[in-house]
Amino acid sequence: MAKILFLTGCHKGSECELPESGITLGRSHACDVTIPDSKVSNEHILMRFGEGHWWLYDLQSSNGTFLNDKETKAAHLKQGDRVAVGDSTFVFSLDGSTTLEEAEAAAGAEPVQEEAPEPDVAAAPLRAEVEPEPELEADDLKIVQDLTEAYDRMREQLGRVIVGQAEVIEQVLMAVFCRGHALLVGVPGVAKTLLVSTLSHVLDLSFKRVQFTPDLMPADITGTDVLEEDRTTGKRVFRFVNGPLFANMLLADEINRTPPKTQAALLEAMQEHRVTVGGKTYHLPEPFFVLATQNPIEQEGTYPLPEAQLDRFMFNIIVDYPREDEELQIIKQVAGTYKAELEVALTAADVLRLQEVVHRVPAADHVAEYARDLARATRPKEEGAPDFIKEMVSWGAGPRAGIYLVTAAKARAILKGRYHATTRDVRAVALPVLRHRVITTFNAEAAGIGSDDIVGMLLDETKAGEEIDI
């Protein structure tokens, strides 16, 4: 059985076996391993076995998790890997055969002699300054080059099934590499569902599809506790059965057809990548994405998503009708005997590495400032907002918009084979990021002006940002 061996910290010199169901480590007494250290979050990391590997997940900790001296959000573990959380360091042993002395010798640590030090209970210092923008390392540059080649392969693979929709495919992939979720809006028959299921094959990710209906309950997607009887002892115990949320990629088909109670069950999963059932928290596999579809035509018997949930989606992607030549190709392809053979372009581990690289892509100060100004300009009460915003917008975009504008710009840059984000990248992703965050007034609706028109007008108003592109 796999185990971890503590080299430093309050558990120095101790070992802990790892059940395949996984363990959590953190400051909270609810964790499987409690680390009373002010630098450790209440729930800091999760270690779990899945898909033939042991995985390490950082649970959105305040001070980060370090694997072999490099900060990580998620990674699969190898024999001898060294993990640091706060002042505690431990070594991972895959087969459990490593002794503490061997782990210490390999890590260059001093032998265990003294007693464990008293835990530091002082408050962790607040970060007074924004950390400088990270730079890509040599390994990252190689990963970006590999991604550019993989992106070409993915487009070729998806093109075997999906005809056209190049912009839609690019936006969906950007959301995936940014750890974001996407809402695909389009009329029936434009391959929204087919695109998501095909993408899961090309990326070799576990995939679940849920058809949202008015009678769907929260437990139908999160999972539920079932009562089981042990025939040998006669004891009855509750066992949690995973719902379809426990997949790398969840397709929420026609998400606006289910009541708000079930829609709300997705909120914790989308934001925290975990679900809470019966007072117990279960962490979702990484990477995790929700790709939801919505039909803009038929509104009878539907439940429009509230703004709070719409804001959880990084992109609102419009899937439009195909062009004339594309539609003819679709008819010939589907009505004939053509059958696409798909190959895997990236694995789950590759996606996790690329997500880390995306956040390290440099974005100059003027790029971040341009994204900030673009988001703030959508707010009618903001000083300096254009007159048409004050007249036609009731509520503008929140802080998530600026974050997603910069993050998506970084993803777009590396998909294009560049090593830095520019204002042109920000402008290219502005429409899918902002269209569902700009709420129009009655005057705008009466004039037939939608959020897309307003974002377009705003981009025309701020063309000066493109002149400082680098």
mmCIF file of C-alpha atoms in Angstrom, residues 97-375:
data_model
loop_
_atom_site.group_PDB
_atom_site.id
_atom_site.type_symbol
_atom_site.label_atom_id
_atom_site.label_comp_id
_atom_site.label_asym_id
_atom_site.label_seq_id
_atom_site.Cartn_x
_atom_site.Cartn_y
_atom_site.Cartn_z
ATOM 1 C CA SER A 97 8.575 -0.137 0.845
ATOM 2 C CA THR A 98 10.553 3.076 1.446
ATOM 3 C CA THR A 99 11.801 3.513 5.008
ATOM 4 C CA LEU A 100 12.046 6.820 6.810
ATOM 5 C CA GLU A 101 15.832 6.628 6.809
ATOM 6 C CA GLU A 102 15.899 6.076 3.031
ATOM 7 C CA ALA A 103 13.509 9.006 2.477
ATOM 8 C CA GLU A 104 15.658 11.268 4.655
ATOM 9 C CA ALA A 105 18.830 10.215 2.883
ATOM 10 C CA ALA A 106 17.278 10.811 -0.534
ATOM 11 C CA ALA A 107 16.010 14.246 0.515
ATOM 12 C CA GLY A 108 19.258 15.185 2.231
ATOM 13 C CA ALA A 109 17.465 15.637 5.552
ATOM 14 C CA GLU A 110 18.997 15.255 8.974
ATOM 15 C CA PRO A 111 18.073 12.037 10.853
ATOM 16 C CA VAL A 112 15.146 12.276 13.226
ATOM 17 C CA GLN A 113 16.517 12.937 16.725
ATOM 18 C CA GLU A 114 14.718 15.749 18.423
ATOM 19 C CA GLU A 115 11.037 15.815 19.271
ATOM 20 C CA ALA A 116 8.590 17.446 16.930
ATOM 21 C CA PRO A 117 8.554 21.238 17.309
ATOM 22 C CA GLU A 118 5.583 23.057 18.729
ATOM 23 C CA PRO A 119 3.143 24.109 15.974
ATOM 24 C CA ASP A 120 3.245 27.723 14.901
ATOM 25 C CA VAL A 121 -0.085 29.259 15.853
ATOM 26 C CA ALA A 122 0.715 32.820 14.849
ATOM 27 C CA ALA A 123 -1.513 34.333 12.206
ATOM 28 C CA ALA A 124 -0.196 34.012 8.686
ATOM 29 C CA PRO A 125 0.954 37.386 7.345
ATOM 30 C CA LEU A 126 -1.250 39.008 4.751
ATOM 31 C CA ARG A 127 0.189 39.589 1.307
ATOM 32 C CA ALA A 128 0.497 43.349 1.102
ATOM 33 C CA GLU A 129 1.682 43.499 -2.483
ATOM 34 C CA VAL A 130 0.612 41.809 -5.674
ATOM 35 C CA GLU A 131 3.135 39.179 -6.653
ATOM 36 C CA PRO A 132 5.062 39.904 -9.867
ATOM 37 C CA GLU A 133 3.894 38.283 -13.082
ATOM 38 C CA PRO A 134 5.555 34.843 -13.413
ATOM 39 C CA GLU A 135 7.799 34.030 -16.336
ATOM 40 C CA LEU A 136 7.837 30.931 -18.462
ATOM 41 C CA GLU A 137 10.672 28.541 -17.746
ATOM 42 C CA ALA A 138 12.493 26.393 -20.301
ATOM 43 C CA ASP A 139 10.231 23.416 -19.575
ATOM 44 C CA ASP A 140 7.173 25.652 -19.982
ATOM 45 C CA LEU A 141 8.369 26.823 -23.400
ATOM 46 C CA LYS A 142 8.639 23.203 -24.493
ATOM 47 C CA ILE A 143 5.109 22.550 -23.194
ATOM 48 C CA VAL A 144 3.776 25.561 -25.133
ATOM 49 C CA GLN A 145 5.407 24.260 -28.305
ATOM 50 C CA ASP A 146 3.894 20.837 -27.688
ATOM 51 C CA LEU A 147 0.483 22.426 -27.096
ATOM 52 C CA THR A 148 0.646 24.335 -30.367
ATOM 53 C CA GLU A 149 1.278 21.049 -32.172
ATOM 54 C CA ALA A 150 -1.423 19.299 -30.104
ATOM 55 C CA TYR A 151 -3.881 22.108 -30.886
ATOM 56 C CA ASP A 152 -3.404 21.501 -34.602
ATOM 57 C CA ARG A 153 -3.976 17.778 -34.006
ATOM 58 C CA MET A 154 -7.100 18.467 -31.928
ATOM 59 C CA ARG A 155 -8.583 20.698 -34.622
ATOM 60 C CA GLU A 156 -7.862 18.025 -37.210
ATOM 61 C CA GLN A 157 -9.425 15.324 -35.019
ATOM 62 C CA LEU A 158 -12.507 17.408 -34.218
ATOM 63 C CA GLY A 159 -12.794 18.343 -37.889
ATOM 64 C CA ARG A 160 -13.376 14.663 -38.673
ATOM 65 C CA VAL A 161 -16.682 14.899 -36.805
ATOM 66 C CA ILE A 162 -17.538 18.602 -36.490
ATOM 67 C CA VAL A 163 -17.816 20.538 -39.739
ATOM 68 C CA GLY A 164 -16.856 24.213 -39.383
ATOM 69 C CA GLN A 165 -17.374 25.962 -36.020
ATOM 70 C CA ALA A 166 -13.640 26.785 -35.807
ATOM 71 C CA GLU A 167 -14.207 29.768 -33.483
ATOM 72 C CA VAL A 168 -16.474 27.731 -31.205
ATOM 73 C CA ILE A 169 -13.879 24.950 -30.942
ATOM 74 C CA GLU A 170 -11.140 27.466 -30.105
ATOM 75 C CA GLN A 171 -13.244 29.082 -27.366
ATOM 76 C CA VAL A 172 -14.163 25.732 -25.804
ATOM 77 C CA LEU A 173 -10.495 24.698 -25.721
ATOM 78 C CA MET A 174 -9.523 28.031 -24.166
ATOM 79 C CA ALA A 175 -12.065 27.440 -21.386
ATOM 80 C CA VAL A 176 -10.654 23.949 -20.803
ATOM 81 C CA PHE A 177 -7.058 25.175 -20.524
ATOM 82 C CA CYS A 178 -8.106 28.000 -18.172
ATOM 83 C CA ARG A 179 -9.959 25.681 -15.727
ATOM 84 C CA GLY A 180 -13.151 27.447 -16.780
ATOM 85 C CA HIS A 181 -16.685 26.383 -17.623
ATOM 86 C CA ALA A 182 -18.546 27.229 -20.820
ATOM 87 C CA LEU A 183 -22.199 27.728 -21.753
ATOM 88 C CA LEU A 184 -22.979 26.828 -25.381
ATOM 89 C CA VAL A 185 -26.092 28.544 -26.728
ATOM 90 C CA GLY A 186 -27.552 27.503 -30.052
ATOM 91 C CA VAL A 187 -30.606 26.147 -31.822
ATOM 92 C CA PRO A 188 -31.152 22.367 -31.952
ATOM 93 C CA GLY A 189 -29.053 20.438 -34.437
ATOM 94 C CA VAL A 190 -25.903 22.586 -34.555
ATOM 95 C CA ALA A 191 -23.748 19.858 -32.910
ATOM 96 C CA LYS A 192 -23.390 21.345 -29.413
ATOM 97 C CA THR A 193 -23.665 17.959 -27.689
ATOM 98 C CA LEU A 194 -21.611 16.212 -30.367
ATOM 99 C CA LEU A 195 -18.815 18.768 -29.995
ATOM 100 C CA VAL A 196 -18.498 18.182 -26.240
ATOM 101 C CA SER A 197 -18.609 14.377 -26.451
ATOM 102 C CA THR A 198 -16.062 14.362 -29.301
ATOM 103 C CA LEU A 199 -13.777 16.682 -27.350
ATOM 104 C CA SER A 200 -13.804 14.283 -24.386
ATOM 105 C CA HIS A 201 -12.538 11.491 -26.681
ATOM 106 C CA VAL A 202 -9.799 13.647 -28.192
ATOM 107 C CA LEU A 203 -8.637 14.719 -24.714
ATOM 108 C CA ASP A 204 -9.019 11.214 -23.207
ATOM 109 C CA LEU A 205 -11.143 12.527 -20.339
ATOM 110 C CA SER A 206 -13.912 10.770 -18.438
ATOM 111 C CA PHE A 207 -17.226 12.102 -19.716
ATOM 112 C CA LYS A 208 -20.787 12.127 -18.369
ATOM 113 C CA ARG A 209 -23.892 13.573 -19.998
ATOM 114 C CA VAL A 210 -26.964 14.664 -18.050
ATOM 115 C CA GLN A 211 -30.181 15.598 -19.829
ATOM 116 C CA PHE A 212 -31.703 18.273 -17.601
ATOM 117 C CA THR A 213 -35.469 17.908 -17.183
ATOM 118 C CA PRO A 214 -38.089 19.555 -14.906
ATOM 119 C CA ASP A 215 -38.187 16.516 -12.599
ATOM 120 C CA LEU A 216 -34.396 16.217 -12.154
ATOM 121 C CA MET A 217 -33.366 16.371 -8.477
ATOM 122 C CA PRO A 218 -30.008 17.521 -7.005
ATOM 123 C CA ALA A 219 -29.154 13.975 -5.846
ATOM 124 C CA ASP A 220 -29.534 12.791 -9.455
ATOM 125 C CA ILE A 221 -26.376 14.685 -10.403
ATOM 126 C CA THR A 222 -24.355 14.897 -7.160
ATOM 127 C CA GLY A 223 -24.948 11.328 -5.963
ATOM 128 C CA THR A 224 -26.556 10.062 -2.775
ATOM 129 C CA ASP A 225 -26.072 7.836 0.260
ATOM 130 C CA VAL A 226 -27.600 4.365 -0.064
ATOM 131 C CA LEU A 227 -28.269 1.980 2.810
ATOM 132 C CA GLU A 228 -26.515 -1.371 2.454
ATOM 133 C CA GLU A 229 -26.603 -4.465 4.656
ATOM 134 C CA ASP A 230 -23.494 -6.530 5.287
ATOM 135 C CA ARG A 231 -24.763 -10.132 4.972
ATOM 136 C CA THR A 232 -21.965 -11.547 7.109
ATOM 137 C CA THR A 233 -22.470 -9.244 10.110
ATOM 138 C CA GLY A 234 -26.030 -8.054 9.553
ATOM 139 C CA LYS A 235 -24.945 -4.442 10.055
ATOM 140 C CA ARG A 236 -26.399 -1.697 7.903
ATOM 141 C CA VAL A 237 -24.188 1.117 6.714
ATOM 142 C CA PHE A 238 -24.571 4.074 4.370
ATOM 143 C CA ARG A 239 -22.417 4.117 1.243
ATOM 144 C CA PHE A 240 -22.098 7.137 -1.023
ATOM 145 C CA VAL A 241 -22.789 6.436 -4.701
ATOM 146 C CA ASN A 242 -21.174 8.944 -7.049
ATOM 147 C CA GLY A 243 -23.431 10.891 -9.372
ATOM 148 C CA PRO A 244 -22.544 11.978 -12.925
ATOM 149 C CA LEU A 245 -20.754 15.049 -11.526
ATOM 150 C CA PHE A 246 -17.800 12.766 -10.748
ATOM 151 C CA ALA A 247 -16.221 13.018 -14.190
ATOM 152 C CA ASN A 248 -13.593 15.193 -15.833
ATOM 153 C CA MET A 249 -16.103 16.649 -18.255
ATOM 154 C CA LEU A 250 -19.808 17.061 -17.494
ATOM 155 C CA LEU A 251 -22.224 17.908 -20.289
ATOM 156 C CA ALA A 252 -25.257 19.637 -18.748
ATOM 157 C CA ASP A 253 -27.632 19.362 -21.683
ATOM 158 C CA GLU A 254 -30.383 22.018 -21.784
ATOM 159 C CA ILE A 255 -29.440 23.317 -18.352
ATOM 160 C CA ASN A 256 -32.301 25.837 -18.343
ATOM 161 C CA ARG A 257 -34.932 23.048 -18.348
ATOM 162 C CA THR A 258 -34.378 22.032 -14.746
ATOM 163 C CA PRO A 259 -35.628 23.917 -11.651
ATOM 164 C CA PRO A 260 -33.347 26.328 -9.737
ATOM 165 C CA LYS A 261 -32.890 23.794 -6.915
ATOM 166 C CA THR A 262 -31.075 21.417 -9.231
ATOM 167 C CA GLN A 263 -29.256 24.226 -11.068
ATOM 168 C CA ALA A 264 -27.935 25.394 -7.690
ATOM 169 C CA ALA A 265 -26.485 21.933 -7.011
ATOM 170 C CA LEU A 266 -23.892 22.750 -9.675
ATOM 171 C CA LEU A 267 -22.709 25.949 -7.992
ATOM 172 C CA GLU A 268 -20.409 24.355 -5.414
ATOM 173 C CA ALA A 269 -19.068 21.890 -7.972
ATOM 174 C CA MET A 270 -18.286 24.643 -10.496
ATOM 175 C CA GLN A 271 -16.625 26.966 -8.000
ATOM 176 C CA GLU A 272 -14.993 24.641 -5.477
ATOM 177 C CA HIS A 273 -14.666 21.408 -7.534
ATOM 178 C CA ARG A 274 -16.379 19.457 -4.780
ATOM 179 C CA VAL A 275 -19.860 18.497 -3.585
ATOM 180 C CA THR A 276 -21.322 18.257 -0.088
ATOM 181 C CA VAL A 277 -23.884 15.527 0.578
ATOM 182 C CA GLY A 278 -25.196 14.647 4.015
ATOM 183 C CA GLY A 279 -22.668 16.902 5.713
ATOM 184 C CA LYS A 280 -19.678 15.163 4.079
ATOM 185 C CA THR A 281 -17.561 16.737 1.352
ATOM 186 C CA TYR A 282 -16.443 14.797 -1.724
ATOM 187 C CA HIS A 283 -13.810 16.195 -4.076
ATOM 188 C CA LEU A 284 -14.284 15.900 -7.829
ATOM 189 C CA PRO A 285 -11.635 14.467 -10.166
ATOM 190 C CA GLU A 286 -9.261 16.905 -11.841
ATOM 191 C CA PRO A 287 -9.406 18.368 -14.369
ATOM 192 C CA PHE A 288 -13.111 19.191 -14.025
ATOM 193 C CA PHE A 289 -15.274 21.190 -16.433
ATOM 194 C CA VAL A 290 -18.958 21.868 -16.873
ATOM 195 C CA LEU A 291 -19.957 22.438 -20.483
ATOM 196 C CA ALA A 292 -23.645 23.329 -20.542
ATOM 197 C CA THR A 293 -25.965 23.775 -23.518
ATOM 198 C CA GLN A 294 -28.993 25.990 -23.858
ATOM 199 C CA ASN A 295 -31.672 26.392 -26.522
ATOM 200 C CA PRO A 296 -32.437 30.100 -27.149
ATOM 201 C CA ILE A 297 -35.698 29.477 -29.028
ATOM 202 C CA GLU A 298 -38.080 27.566 -26.804
ATOM 203 C CA GLN A 299 -38.560 29.385 -23.490
ATOM 204 C CA GLU A 300 -41.858 27.859 -22.351
ATOM 205 C CA GLY A 301 -41.396 25.631 -19.302
ATOM 206 C CA THR A 302 -37.786 26.687 -18.790
ATOM 207 C CA TYR A 303 -35.975 28.209 -15.818
ATOM 208 C CA PRO A 304 -33.556 30.967 -16.921
ATOM 209 C CA LEU A 305 -30.205 30.749 -15.154
ATOM 210 C CA PRO A 306 -29.780 33.438 -12.476
ATOM 211 C CA GLU A 307 -26.976 35.960 -12.952
ATOM 212 C CA ALA A 308 -25.040 34.424 -10.029
ATOM 213 C CA GLN A 309 -24.813 31.114 -11.870
ATOM 214 C CA LEU A 310 -24.211 32.669 -15.279
ATOM 215 C CA ASP A 311 -21.227 34.460 -13.759
ATOM 216 C CA ARG A 312 -19.684 31.058 -12.910
ATOM 217 C CA PHE A 313 -19.368 30.340 -16.646
ATOM 218 C CA MET A 314 -16.163 31.732 -18.079
ATOM 219 C CA PHE A 315 -17.527 31.835 -21.631
ATOM 220 C CA ASN A 316 -20.968 32.203 -23.156
ATOM 221 C CA ILE A 317 -20.404 30.723 -26.609
ATOM 222 C CA ILE A 318 -22.896 31.246 -29.438
ATOM 223 C CA VAL A 319 -23.077 28.206 -31.734
ATOM 224 C CA ASP A 320 -24.522 29.557 -34.971
ATOM 225 C CA TYR A 321 -25.870 27.933 -38.126
ATOM 226 C CA PRO A 322 -23.227 26.462 -40.482
ATOM 227 C CA ARG A 323 -22.342 28.131 -43.757
ATOM 228 C CA GLU A 324 -23.894 26.932 -47.007
ATOM 229 C CA ASP A 325 -20.927 24.789 -48.067
ATOM 230 C CA GLU A 326 -20.519 23.419 -44.542
ATOM 231 C CA GLU A 327 -24.167 22.409 -44.355
ATOM 232 C CA LEU A 328 -23.856 20.479 -47.614
ATOM 233 C CA GLN A 329 -20.807 18.654 -46.234
ATOM 234 C CA ILE A 330 -22.740 17.831 -43.033
ATOM 235 C CA ILE A 331 -25.632 16.368 -45.016
ATOM 236 C CA LYS A 332 -23.315 14.196 -47.128
ATOM 237 C CA GLN A 333 -21.282 13.091 -44.118
ATOM 238 C CA VAL A 334 -24.199 12.151 -41.842
ATOM 239 C CA ALA A 335 -26.475 10.713 -44.527
ATOM 240 C CA GLY A 336 -23.655 8.586 -45.945
ATOM 241 C CA THR A 337 -21.522 5.780 -44.555
ATOM 242 C CA TYR A 338 -18.731 8.010 -43.194
ATOM 243 C CA LYS A 339 -17.478 7.024 -39.735
ATOM 244 C CA ALA A 340 -14.781 9.072 -38.046
ATOM 245 C CA GLU A 341 -11.878 7.389 -36.243
ATOM 246 C CA LEU A 342 -10.592 9.560 -33.417
ATOM 247 C CA GLU A 343 -7.166 9.530 -31.796
ATOM 248 C CA VAL A 344 -6.154 10.898 -28.404
ATOM 249 C CA ALA A 345 -4.310 14.228 -28.656
ATOM 250 C CA LEU A 346 -3.870 15.022 -24.947
ATOM 251 C CA THR A 347 -4.376 13.130 -21.690
ATOM 252 C CA ALA A 348 -5.773 14.384 -18.384
ATOM 253 C CA ALA A 349 -2.225 14.775 -17.027
ATOM 254 C CA ASP A 350 -1.287 16.862 -20.097
ATOM 255 C CA VAL A 351 -4.298 19.124 -19.556
ATOM 256 C CA LEU A 352 -3.325 19.662 -15.900
ATOM 257 C CA ARG A 353 0.226 20.648 -16.893
ATOM 258 C CA LEU A 354 -1.082 23.044 -19.544
ATOM 259 C CA GLN A 355 -3.438 24.667 -17.040
ATOM 260 C CA GLU A 356 -0.430 25.419 -14.855
ATOM 261 C CA VAL A 357 1.487 26.883 -17.797
ATOM 262 C CA VAL A 358 -1.425 29.124 -18.846
ATOM 263 C CA HIS A 359 -1.323 30.956 -15.533
ATOM 264 C CA ARG A 360 2.434 31.494 -15.900
ATOM 265 C CA VAL A 361 2.157 33.099 -19.350
ATOM 266 C CA PRO A 362 3.330 36.728 -18.977
ATOM 267 C CA ALA A 363 0.810 39.543 -19.451
ATOM 268 C CA ALA A 364 2.265 43.067 -19.295
ATOM 269 C CA ASP A 365 0.760 45.672 -16.994
ATOM 270 C CA HIS A 366 -0.910 47.524 -19.853
ATOM 271 C CA VAL A 367 -2.686 44.291 -20.881
ATOM 272 C CA ALA A 368 -4.110 43.753 -17.393
ATOM 273 C CA GLU A 369 -5.044 47.443 -17.185
ATOM 274 C CA TYR A 370 -6.832 47.237 -20.528
ATOM 275 C CA ALA A 371 -8.844 44.211 -19.333
ATOM 276 C CA ARG A 372 -9.685 46.044 -16.094
ATOM 277 C CA ASP A 373 -10.788 49.192 -17.943
ATOM 278 C CA LEU A 374 -12.879 47.142 -20.387
ATOM 279 C CA ALA A 375 -14.732 45.394 -17.565
#
